[in-house]
């Protein structure tokens, strides 16, 4: 491993080498959970979410309804952002991002929006028909249909507090209805319901929806981030780890590129992506992804070696709340890793913690007893604290290490003062480090451990 990279807090740079952690394992290639157990896990998780009335945070499209009542629709809107929460938001000193410029928000804009949004909800009286759609461009799903990203600080990276998650091209959605601003739709995705700009989706028939999403010709993206090669007059498309890409047939590929009057590049996978703007009378474009990129025709084996490799592929990447700026937050980081194995976790930290159907252990108050629990974990298990999730790596020189997408930490110096490391990215650290906002260590802030490597359906 090249050791010239800059690491400001770990003296031993080997800790940033995935092979360092793999070599310490007894049997890193043991398959921890097989394909059948993973399917059982996903089914049980979905069942738990439905029983808790949380299916909009974990949706299975085979159960999709034809319509939704007006009351249920309003409840869905309120679930992701209530009027009470919006009123509280008005009390904050807010900033908005317009292109690359961050400016203080004129509260009049938000007041006008709130008034219109309130009237919009009052006007919903009839049942709402549901249609099927596909995402056409990497796009943000938001808690309110408000044009600009909103943040409570002007700091970089800018966190859009109204952004719920990011959807990739080709992802399936159910379309409910437009907002009072006609360029927004309320939609249901696999892991969230929310508002999305109409420029980023197309409506399709039910048959077309299922034909596309149930295609047997797919690739699983194993790299952290990949974009297609550029196609003239259209551009390129961005994907991220765990995305399932639909492959076009040779006939579809040749037909599309004949109409484009160009050739499909040598040594590429033909990826079939829905188009918002029709091109040469085609609803789908065929876009090349280099065969040098790391993709698989099936899910990875669920082993500790593969868990570590996937987790370390995002080291050094910036933090991105809700997937903003083509980055990840802590729960999306974990979710994307496990999608590579066919394990579909909820999008939010709180549901990853309490809904994951694996053995969960709560941490007691005493630090010594917390360490006993850590000693019983395996590399790849999940650690939770309020609003945050981390992946456990292991114990080295009497320190317990994790990898995560986090804000940073503090270390206590010999004179008792604290030194802050404001990172906002993917990094490795010992749990003896202190959280940025408190004088409490991460170890003493832990709420629970989920033993996801140790038998997913044995609870």
Short mmCIF file of C-alpha atoms in Angstrom, two decimals:
data_model
loop_
_atom_site.label_atom_id
_atom_site.label_comp_id
_atom_site.label_asym_id
_atom_site.label_seq_id
_atom_site.Cartn_x
_atom_site.Cartn_y
_atom_site.Cartn_z
CA UNK A 1 0.00 0.00 0.00
CA UNK A 2 1.32 3.45 -0.91
CA UNK A 3 1.92 5.35 2.34
CA UNK A 4 2.35 8.91 1.05
CA UNK A 5 -1.29 9.87 1.68
CA UNK A 6 -1.90 12.38 4.47
CA UNK A 7 -3.48 11.03 7.65
CA UNK A 8 -3.77 13.58 10.42
CA UNK A 9 -4.70 11.39 13.39
CA UNK A 10 -3.58 7.75 13.00
CA UNK A 11 0.11 7.21 13.57
CA UNK A 12 -0.01 3.71 12.08
CA UNK A 13 -1.05 4.09 8.43
CA UNK A 14 -1.46 0.34 8.08
CA UNK A 15 -4.87 0.81 9.65
CA UNK A 16 -5.99 2.33 6.33
CA UNK A 17 -4.95 -0.79 4.43
CA UNK A 18 -7.86 -3.27 4.03
CA UNK A 19 -5.39 -6.16 3.79
CA UNK A 20 -4.10 -5.30 7.26
CA UNK A 21 -7.53 -6.08 8.72
CA UNK A 22 -8.16 -9.06 6.42
CA UNK A 23 -4.85 -10.71 7.36
CA UNK A 24 -5.84 -10.57 11.04
CA UNK A 25 -8.98 -12.66 10.47
CA UNK A 26 -9.10 -16.39 11.14
CA UNK A 27 -11.19 -17.31 8.09
CA UNK A 28 -11.97 -14.20 6.02
CA UNK A 29 -13.47 -16.21 3.12
CA UNK A 30 -16.03 -18.12 5.16
CA UNK A 31 -19.52 -17.47 3.79
CA UNK A 32 -21.30 -16.07 6.82
CA UNK A 33 -24.81 -16.17 5.41
CA UNK A 34 -25.99 -17.97 2.29
CA UNK A 35 -28.32 -16.81 -0.47
CA UNK A 36 -31.39 -18.46 1.06
CA UNK A 37 -30.78 -16.84 4.47
CA UNK A 38 -30.35 -13.43 2.83
CA UNK A 39 -33.72 -13.76 1.07
CA UNK A 40 -35.28 -14.73 4.41
CA UNK A 41 -33.62 -11.73 6.03
CA UNK A 42 -35.01 -9.29 3.44
CA UNK A 43 -38.49 -10.81 3.74
CA UNK A 44 -38.46 -10.62 7.54
CA UNK A 45 -37.23 -7.03 7.50
CA UNK A 46 -40.00 -6.01 5.09
CA UNK A 47 -42.58 -7.77 7.28
CA UNK A 48 -41.32 -5.89 10.37
CA UNK A 49 -41.46 -2.55 8.57
CA UNK A 50 -45.03 -3.17 7.36
CA UNK A 51 -46.18 -4.25 10.83
CA UNK A 52 -44.72 -0.99 12.18
CA UNK A 53 -46.46 1.04 9.44
CA UNK A 54 -43.09 2.02 8.01
CA UNK A 55 -43.44 0.50 4.54
CA UNK A 56 -42.75 3.86 2.90
CA UNK A 57 -39.19 3.47 4.30
CA UNK A 58 -38.85 -0.05 2.88
CA UNK A 59 -41.11 -0.67 -0.10
CA UNK A 60 -41.67 -3.81 -2.19
CA UNK A 61 -43.25 -2.90 -5.52
CA UNK A 62 -44.97 -6.26 -6.02
CA UNK A 63 -47.41 -5.09 -3.32
CA UNK A 64 -48.13 -1.75 -5.00
CA UNK A 65 -51.66 -0.33 -4.81
CA UNK A 66 -53.73 1.23 -7.62
CA UNK A 67 -54.71 4.28 -5.59
CA UNK A 68 -54.30 5.95 -2.22
CA UNK A 69 -56.92 7.77 -0.19
CA UNK A 70 -56.55 11.50 0.34
CA UNK A 71 -56.12 10.98 4.10
CA UNK A 72 -53.38 8.38 3.59
CA UNK A 73 -51.65 10.64 1.09
CA UNK A 74 -51.63 13.58 3.51
CA UNK A 75 -50.33 11.26 6.24
CA UNK A 76 -47.47 10.23 3.94
CA UNK A 77 -46.55 13.88 3.36
CA UNK A 78 -46.76 14.64 7.07
CA UNK A 79 -44.64 11.59 7.92
CA UNK A 80 -41.61 12.95 6.06
CA UNK A 81 -42.10 16.62 6.97
CA UNK A 82 -44.97 17.80 9.15
CA UNK A 83 -46.31 21.35 9.12
CA UNK A 84 -45.14 21.63 12.73
CA UNK A 85 -41.57 20.77 11.65
CA UNK A 86 -41.82 23.27 8.81
CA UNK A 87 -42.89 25.96 11.25
CA UNK A 88 -39.88 25.14 13.43
CA UNK A 89 -37.67 25.35 10.36
CA UNK A 90 -38.86 28.93 9.91
CA UNK A 91 -37.22 29.83 13.24
CA UNK A 92 -33.75 28.79 12.00
CA UNK A 93 -31.22 31.05 10.33
CA UNK A 94 -31.30 29.32 6.96
CA UNK A 95 -29.02 29.39 3.93
CA UNK A 96 -29.74 28.24 0.41
CA UNK A 97 -27.48 26.98 -2.35
CA UNK A 98 -27.93 28.37 -5.86
CA UNK A 99 -25.50 26.59 -8.18
CA UNK A 100 -22.21 26.84 -6.26
CA UNK A 101 -23.11 30.00 -4.31
CA UNK A 102 -24.38 29.77 -0.72
CA UNK A 103 -26.48 32.74 0.44
CA UNK A 104 -28.71 33.65 3.41
CA UNK A 105 -32.34 32.71 2.66
CA UNK A 106 -34.96 35.43 2.37
CA UNK A 107 -37.61 34.15 4.79
CA UNK A 108 -40.35 35.64 2.61
CA UNK A 109 -39.71 32.88 0.05
CA UNK A 110 -40.21 30.21 2.68
CA UNK A 111 -43.29 31.90 4.17
CA UNK A 112 -44.91 32.04 0.75
CA UNK A 113 -44.03 28.40 0.17
CA UNK A 114 -45.51 27.36 3.53
CA UNK A 115 -48.75 29.18 2.79
CA UNK A 116 -49.07 27.52 -0.61
CA UNK A 117 -48.13 24.12 0.83
CA UNK A 118 -50.79 24.44 3.54
CA UNK A 119 -53.46 25.35 0.97
CA UNK A 120 -52.32 22.47 -1.24
CA UNK A 121 -52.92 19.94 1.56
CA UNK A 122 -56.36 21.39 2.34
CA UNK A 123 -57.35 20.99 -1.30
CA UNK A 124 -56.68 17.23 -1.39
CA UNK A 125 -60.07 15.54 -1.05
CA UNK A 126 -60.44 12.73 -3.60
CA UNK A 127 -58.62 9.41 -3.83
CA UNK A 128 -55.38 9.62 -5.81
CA UNK A 129 -54.55 7.16 -8.62
CA UNK A 130 -51.03 5.74 -8.55
CA UNK A 131 -48.92 5.35 -11.68
CA UNK A 132 -45.53 3.75 -12.36
CA UNK A 133 -42.30 5.54 -13.15
CA UNK A 134 -38.55 5.26 -13.62
CA UNK A 135 -35.81 7.68 -12.61
CA UNK A 136 -34.02 9.19 -15.62
CA UNK A 137 -31.14 11.01 -13.93
CA UNK A 138 -29.31 10.93 -10.61
CA UNK A 139 -31.57 13.09 -8.48
CA UNK A 140 -32.39 14.14 -4.95
CA UNK A 141 -35.56 13.06 -3.18
CA UNK A 142 -36.69 15.88 -0.88
CA UNK A 143 -38.94 16.23 2.16
CA UNK A 144 -40.61 19.34 0.67
CA UNK A 145 -41.09 20.49 -2.95
CA UNK A 146 -38.81 23.50 -2.50
CA UNK A 147 -36.49 24.45 -5.34
CA UNK A 148 -33.30 25.28 -3.47
CA UNK A 149 -31.18 23.15 -1.11
CA UNK A 150 -31.58 24.52 2.44
CA UNK A 151 -28.95 24.42 5.17
CA UNK A 152 -28.56 25.73 8.71
CA UNK A 153 -24.89 26.69 8.18
CA UNK A 154 -22.98 28.04 5.18
CA UNK A 155 -20.14 25.58 5.78
CA UNK A 156 -18.64 23.29 3.16
CA UNK A 157 -19.71 20.62 2.46
CA UNK A 158 -23.19 22.15 2.35
CA UNK A 159 -25.87 19.92 3.92
CA UNK A 160 -29.32 20.22 2.35
CA UNK A 161 -31.51 19.43 5.36
CA UNK A 162 -34.54 18.89 3.07
CA UNK A 163 -32.79 16.14 1.08
CA UNK A 164 -33.86 12.63 2.08
CA UNK A 165 -31.81 10.48 -0.26
CA UNK A 166 -30.51 10.19 -3.79
CA UNK A 167 -32.01 8.05 -6.55
CA UNK A 168 -30.00 6.61 -9.44
CA UNK A 169 -31.04 6.32 -13.11
CA UNK A 170 -33.38 3.40 -13.69
CA UNK A 171 -34.64 3.18 -10.10
CA UNK A 172 -38.35 2.29 -9.84
CA UNK A 173 -40.88 4.67 -8.29
CA UNK A 174 -44.61 4.96 -7.79
CA UNK A 175 -45.96 8.37 -8.81
CA UNK A 176 -48.73 9.86 -6.65
CA UNK A 177 -49.46 13.42 -7.76
CA UNK A 178 -47.98 16.81 -8.55
CA UNK A 179 -47.53 19.50 -5.95
CA UNK A 180 -48.88 23.05 -6.19
CA UNK A 181 -45.57 23.73 -7.91
CA UNK A 182 -46.24 21.62 -10.99
CA UNK A 183 -42.59 20.69 -11.50
CA UNK A 184 -42.63 18.37 -8.43
CA UNK A 185 -44.13 14.92 -7.93
CA UNK A 186 -44.65 13.03 -4.69
CA UNK A 187 -43.26 9.53 -5.27
CA UNK A 188 -42.51 6.26 -3.47
CA UNK A 189 -39.04 4.78 -3.99
CA UNK A 190 -37.64 1.54 -2.55
CA UNK A 191 -36.42 3.23 0.65
CA UNK A 192 -38.27 6.56 0.93
CA UNK A 193 -41.30 8.51 -0.15
CA UNK A 194 -40.78 12.17 -0.96
CA UNK A 195 -40.76 14.91 -3.57
CA UNK A 196 -38.79 14.78 -6.81
CA UNK A 197 -38.46 17.15 -9.74
CA UNK A 198 -40.48 16.07 -12.78
CA UNK A 199 -37.42 16.52 -15.02
CA UNK A 200 -35.85 13.45 -13.37
CA UNK A 201 -38.53 10.83 -14.06
CA UNK A 202 -40.75 9.33 -16.73
CA UNK A 203 -44.10 7.59 -16.40
CA UNK A 204 -44.35 4.07 -17.85
CA UNK A 205 -46.99 1.34 -18.06
CA UNK A 206 -47.20 -1.31 -15.33
CA UNK A 207 -45.92 -3.98 -17.73
CA UNK A 208 -42.99 -1.84 -18.84
CA UNK A 209 -42.20 -1.02 -15.21
CA UNK A 210 -41.94 -4.67 -14.18
CA UNK A 211 -40.27 -5.81 -17.41
CA UNK A 212 -37.47 -3.31 -16.81
CA UNK A 213 -37.04 -3.88 -13.08
CA UNK A 214 -37.38 -7.66 -13.19
CA UNK A 215 -34.91 -8.05 -16.05
CA UNK A 216 -32.67 -11.11 -15.67
CA UNK A 217 -29.87 -9.28 -17.49
CA UNK A 218 -28.35 -7.09 -14.80
CA UNK A 219 -25.04 -5.99 -13.35
CA UNK A 220 -24.33 -5.08 -9.70
CA UNK A 221 -22.01 -2.11 -9.30
CA UNK A 222 -19.19 -2.98 -6.89
CA UNK A 223 -17.12 0.22 -7.14
CA UNK A 224 -17.89 3.27 -5.03
CA UNK A 225 -18.84 5.49 -7.98
CA UNK A 226 -19.03 4.92 -11.73
CA UNK A 227 -20.24 6.99 -14.64
CA UNK A 228 -21.06 5.84 -18.15
CA UNK A 229 -18.96 6.88 -21.12
CA UNK A 230 -20.38 10.01 -22.73
CA UNK A 231 -22.87 9.65 -25.58
CA UNK A 232 -23.06 12.58 -28.04
CA UNK A 233 -25.95 15.03 -27.46
CA UNK A 234 -26.97 13.23 -24.23
CA UNK A 235 -23.97 13.14 -21.92
CA UNK A 236 -23.23 10.63 -19.17
CA UNK A 237 -24.97 9.06 -16.18
CA UNK A 238 -23.72 8.51 -12.63
CA UNK A 239 -24.18 5.44 -10.45
CA UNK A 240 -22.95 4.29 -7.05
CA UNK A 241 -22.09 1.13 -5.15
CA UNK A 242 -24.89 -1.41 -4.95
CA UNK A 243 -26.87 -0.04 -7.90
CA UNK A 244 -28.38 -2.72 -10.13
CA UNK A 245 -27.89 -1.85 -13.81
CA UNK A 246 -30.03 -3.29 -16.61
CA UNK A 247 -28.10 -4.68 -19.58
CA UNK A 248 -29.33 -4.10 -23.12
CA UNK A 249 -29.32 -6.93 -25.65
CA UNK A 250 -26.99 -6.90 -28.63
CA UNK A 251 -29.97 -6.24 -30.89
CA UNK A 252 -31.11 -3.23 -28.81
CA UNK A 253 -27.56 -1.88 -28.71
CA UNK A 254 -26.99 -2.17 -32.48
CA UNK A 255 -30.39 -0.62 -33.23
CA UNK A 256 -29.77 2.36 -30.96
CA UNK A 257 -26.28 3.12 -32.25
CA UNK A 258 -27.37 2.72 -35.87
CA UNK A 259 -29.95 5.45 -35.26
CA UNK A 260 -27.28 7.53 -33.52
CA UNK A 261 -25.07 7.09 -36.58
CA UNK A 262 -22.12 6.06 -34.43
CA UNK A 263 -20.51 2.90 -33.02
CA UNK A 264 -20.76 1.36 -29.57
CA UNK A 265 -17.26 1.58 -28.04
CA UNK A 266 -15.13 -1.54 -27.76
CA UNK A 267 -14.88 -3.32 -24.40
CA UNK A 268 -17.94 -1.81 -22.71
CA UNK A 269 -21.14 -3.07 -21.10
CA UNK A 270 -24.34 -1.76 -22.78
CA UNK A 271 -26.46 -0.24 -19.96
CA UNK A 272 -30.14 0.43 -20.70
CA UNK A 273 -31.29 3.72 -19.14
CA UNK A 274 -34.72 5.42 -19.46
CA UNK A 275 -34.59 8.79 -21.20
CA UNK A 276 -36.55 11.87 -20.16
CA UNK A 277 -36.06 13.47 -23.55
CA UNK A 278 -36.86 11.12 -26.39
CA UNK A 279 -33.97 10.58 -28.77
CA UNK A 280 -34.33 8.99 -32.21
CA UNK A 281 -37.80 7.76 -31.11
CA UNK A 282 -36.32 5.62 -28.33
CA UNK A 283 -37.63 5.62 -24.75
CA UNK A 284 -34.36 4.04 -23.54
CA UNK A 285 -30.77 4.95 -24.32
CA UNK A 286 -27.92 2.45 -24.40
CA UNK A 287 -24.91 3.82 -22.53
CA UNK A 288 -21.44 2.27 -22.29
CA UNK A 289 -19.74 1.40 -19.00
CA UNK A 290 -16.12 0.33 -19.38
CA UNK A 291 -15.52 -3.36 -18.68
CA UNK A 292 -12.54 -2.22 -16.59
CA UNK A 293 -15.03 -1.00 -13.97
CA UNK A 294 -15.83 -3.40 -11.16
CA UNK A 295 -19.26 -4.90 -11.76
CA UNK A 296 -20.70 -8.37 -11.14
CA UNK A 297 -23.51 -10.37 -12.74
CA UNK A 298 -24.48 -11.65 -9.28
CA UNK A 299 -24.15 -10.49 -5.68
CA UNK A 300 -20.90 -10.87 -3.78
CA UNK A 301 -20.47 -13.71 -1.30
CA UNK A 302 -21.17 -12.45 2.21
CA UNK A 303 -17.70 -12.83 3.74
CA UNK A 304 -15.61 -10.66 6.04
CA UNK A 305 -13.03 -10.19 3.28
CA UNK A 306 -15.65 -8.76 0.95
CA UNK A 307 -17.19 -6.62 3.70
CA UNK A 308 -13.83 -4.99 4.43
CA UNK A 309 -13.00 -4.51 0.75
CA UNK A 310 -16.32 -2.79 0.06
CA UNK A 311 -16.09 -0.57 3.15
CA UNK A 312 -12.57 0.59 2.31
CA UNK A 313 -13.46 1.54 -1.28
CA UNK A 314 -15.02 4.74 0.07
CA UNK A 315 -12.16 5.83 2.37
CA UNK A 316 -11.40 9.52 1.95
CA UNK A 317 -14.65 10.39 0.19
CA UNK A 318 -16.49 13.48 1.38
CA UNK A 319 -19.61 13.32 3.53
CA UNK A 320 -22.86 14.06 1.72
CA UNK A 321 -26.11 14.46 3.66
CA UNK A 322 -28.85 12.59 1.77
CA UNK A 323 -26.35 11.74 -0.96
CA UNK A 324 -25.73 15.36 -1.95
CA UNK A 325 -22.74 16.26 -4.13
CA UNK A 326 -22.44 12.62 -5.29
CA UNK A 327 -21.40 11.54 -1.78
CA UNK A 328 -22.92 9.63 1.14
CA UNK A 329 -23.99 10.04 4.74
CA UNK A 330 -23.44 7.37 7.42
CA UNK A 331 -26.55 5.26 6.80
CA UNK A 332 -26.20 5.36 3.01
CA UNK A 333 -22.58 4.28 3.40
CA UNK A 334 -23.71 1.17 5.30
CA UNK A 335 -26.68 0.54 3.02
CA UNK A 336 -24.58 0.64 -0.16
CA UNK A 337 -22.03 -1.82 1.23
CA UNK A 338 -24.69 -4.40 2.09
CA UNK A 339 -26.59 -3.99 -1.19
CA UNK A 340 -23.57 -5.59 -2.89
CA UNK A 341 -24.47 -8.83 -1.06
CA UNK A 342 -28.19 -8.62 -1.83
CA UNK A 343 -28.90 -7.46 1.74
CA UNK A 344 -31.29 -4.51 1.67
CA UNK A 345 -31.16 -2.43 4.84
CA UNK A 346 -33.45 0.55 5.51
CA UNK A 347 -32.11 3.94 4.48
CA UNK A 348 -32.24 5.61 7.92
CA UNK A 349 -29.96 4.90 10.87
CA UNK A 350 -32.78 4.51 13.39
CA UNK A 351 -34.47 1.79 11.31
CA UNK A 352 -31.18 0.06 10.56
CA UNK A 353 -30.72 -0.18 14.32
CA UNK A 354 -34.14 -1.30 15.50
CA UNK A 355 -35.52 -3.17 12.45
CA UNK A 356 -32.55 -5.20 11.18
CA UNK A 357 -33.48 -8.86 11.86
CA UNK A 358 -30.23 -9.89 13.51
CA UNK A 359 -29.17 -10.17 17.14
CA UNK A 360 -29.04 -6.72 18.75
CA UNK A 361 -27.30 -6.01 22.05
CA UNK A 362 -27.81 -2.82 24.03
CA UNK A 363 -24.77 -1.28 25.70
CA UNK A 364 -24.79 -0.91 29.50
CA UNK A 365 -23.52 2.19 31.31
CA UNK A 366 -20.24 0.68 32.51
CA UNK A 367 -17.31 1.09 30.11
CA UNK A 368 -15.78 -2.27 31.05
CA UNK A 369 -19.00 -4.08 30.21
CA UNK A 370 -19.17 -2.22 26.90
CA UNK A 371 -15.76 -3.61 26.01
CA UNK A 372 -16.95 -7.14 26.77
CA UNK A 373 -19.72 -6.69 24.19
CA UNK A 374 -17.19 -5.40 21.63
CA UNK A 375 -15.00 -8.45 22.26
CA UNK A 376 -17.94 -10.60 21.16
CA UNK A 377 -18.38 -8.83 17.82
CA UNK A 378 -17.01 -9.81 14.42
CA UNK A 379 -15.51 -7.58 11.76
CA UNK A 380 -18.44 -6.21 9.76
CA UNK A 381 -20.95 -5.97 12.62
CA UNK A 382 -22.73 -2.64 13.08
CA UNK A 383 -22.41 -0.18 15.96
CA UNK A 384 -25.01 2.49 16.66
CA UNK A 385 -25.18 5.68 18.65
CA UNK A 386 -27.83 8.38 18.52
CA UNK A 387 -28.27 9.32 14.85
CA UNK A 388 -25.16 7.47 13.68
CA UNK A 389 -23.97 4.06 12.47
CA UNK A 390 -20.45 2.60 12.11
CA UNK A 391 -18.91 -0.68 10.97
CA UNK A 392 -16.78 -2.55 13.47
CA UNK A 393 -13.28 -3.49 12.26
CA UNK A 394 -11.65 -5.14 15.25
CA UNK A 395 -9.27 -4.76 18.16
CA UNK A 396 -5.63 -3.76 17.71
CA UNK A 397 -3.18 -2.86 20.50
CA UNK A 398 -5.99 -2.66 23.04
CA UNK A 399 -8.02 -0.23 20.91
CA UNK A 400 -11.35 -0.96 19.22
CA UNK A 401 -11.53 0.41 15.66
CA UNK A 402 -14.41 1.34 13.37
CA UNK A 403 -14.81 2.64 9.83
CA UNK A 404 -17.64 5.06 9.06
CA UNK A 405 -18.88 8.14 7.25
CA UNK A 406 -18.72 10.70 10.02
CA UNK A 407 -18.18 14.32 10.96
CA UNK A 408 -15.00 13.80 12.98
CA UNK A 409 -13.82 13.50 16.58
CA UNK A 410 -11.64 14.94 19.33
CA UNK A 411 -8.53 13.53 20.99
CA UNK A 412 -7.44 14.39 24.51
CA UNK A 413 -3.89 15.75 24.73
CA UNK A 414 -1.44 15.19 27.59
CA UNK A 415 -2.26 18.59 29.12
CA UNK A 416 -5.98 17.77 29.20
CA UNK A 417 -6.96 19.98 26.26
CA UNK A 418 -8.83 18.57 23.27
CA UNK A 419 -7.68 18.59 19.65
CA UNK A 420 -10.51 18.49 17.11
CA UNK A 421 -10.42 16.63 13.79
CA UNK A 422 -13.25 17.96 11.64
CA UNK A 423 -13.25 15.38 8.85
CA UNK A 424 -16.72 14.98 7.26
CA UNK A 425 -15.84 11.90 5.26
CA UNK A 426 -15.11 8.17 5.41
CA UNK A 427 -12.34 7.34 7.88
CA UNK A 428 -11.03 4.88 10.47
CA UNK A 429 -10.75 5.74 14.16
CA UNK A 430 -10.54 4.16 17.63
CA UNK A 431 -13.67 4.21 19.77
CA UNK A 432 -11.61 5.84 22.53
CA UNK A 433 -11.85 9.10 20.52
CA UNK A 434 -14.28 11.74 21.75
CA UNK A 435 -17.27 12.95 19.76
CA UNK A 436 -16.93 16.45 18.30
CA UNK A 437 -19.85 17.95 20.18
CA UNK A 438 -19.26 16.47 23.63
CA UNK A 439 -16.63 15.34 26.12
CA UNK A 440 -17.84 11.76 25.82
CA UNK A 441 -16.02 9.05 23.90
CA UNK A 442 -17.61 7.18 21.03
CA UNK A 443 -17.30 4.05 23.14
CA UNK A 444 -19.43 5.55 25.91
CA UNK A 445 -21.90 6.98 23.36
CA UNK A 446 -22.79 3.62 21.81
CA UNK A 447 -26.43 2.58 22.10
CA UNK A 448 -26.39 -0.91 20.55
CA UNK A 449 -24.53 -3.43 18.41
CA UNK A 450 -26.21 -5.43 15.62
CA UNK A 451 -24.47 -8.72 14.91
CA UNK A 452 -25.31 -8.76 11.23
CA UNK A 453 -22.48 -11.18 10.38
CA UNK A 454 -23.62 -13.80 12.87
CA UNK A 455 -26.86 -15.29 11.55
CA UNK A 456 -29.33 -12.93 9.91
CA UNK A 457 -32.46 -14.99 10.41
CA UNK A 458 -31.74 -16.58 13.78
CA UNK A 459 -33.77 -14.37 16.09
#
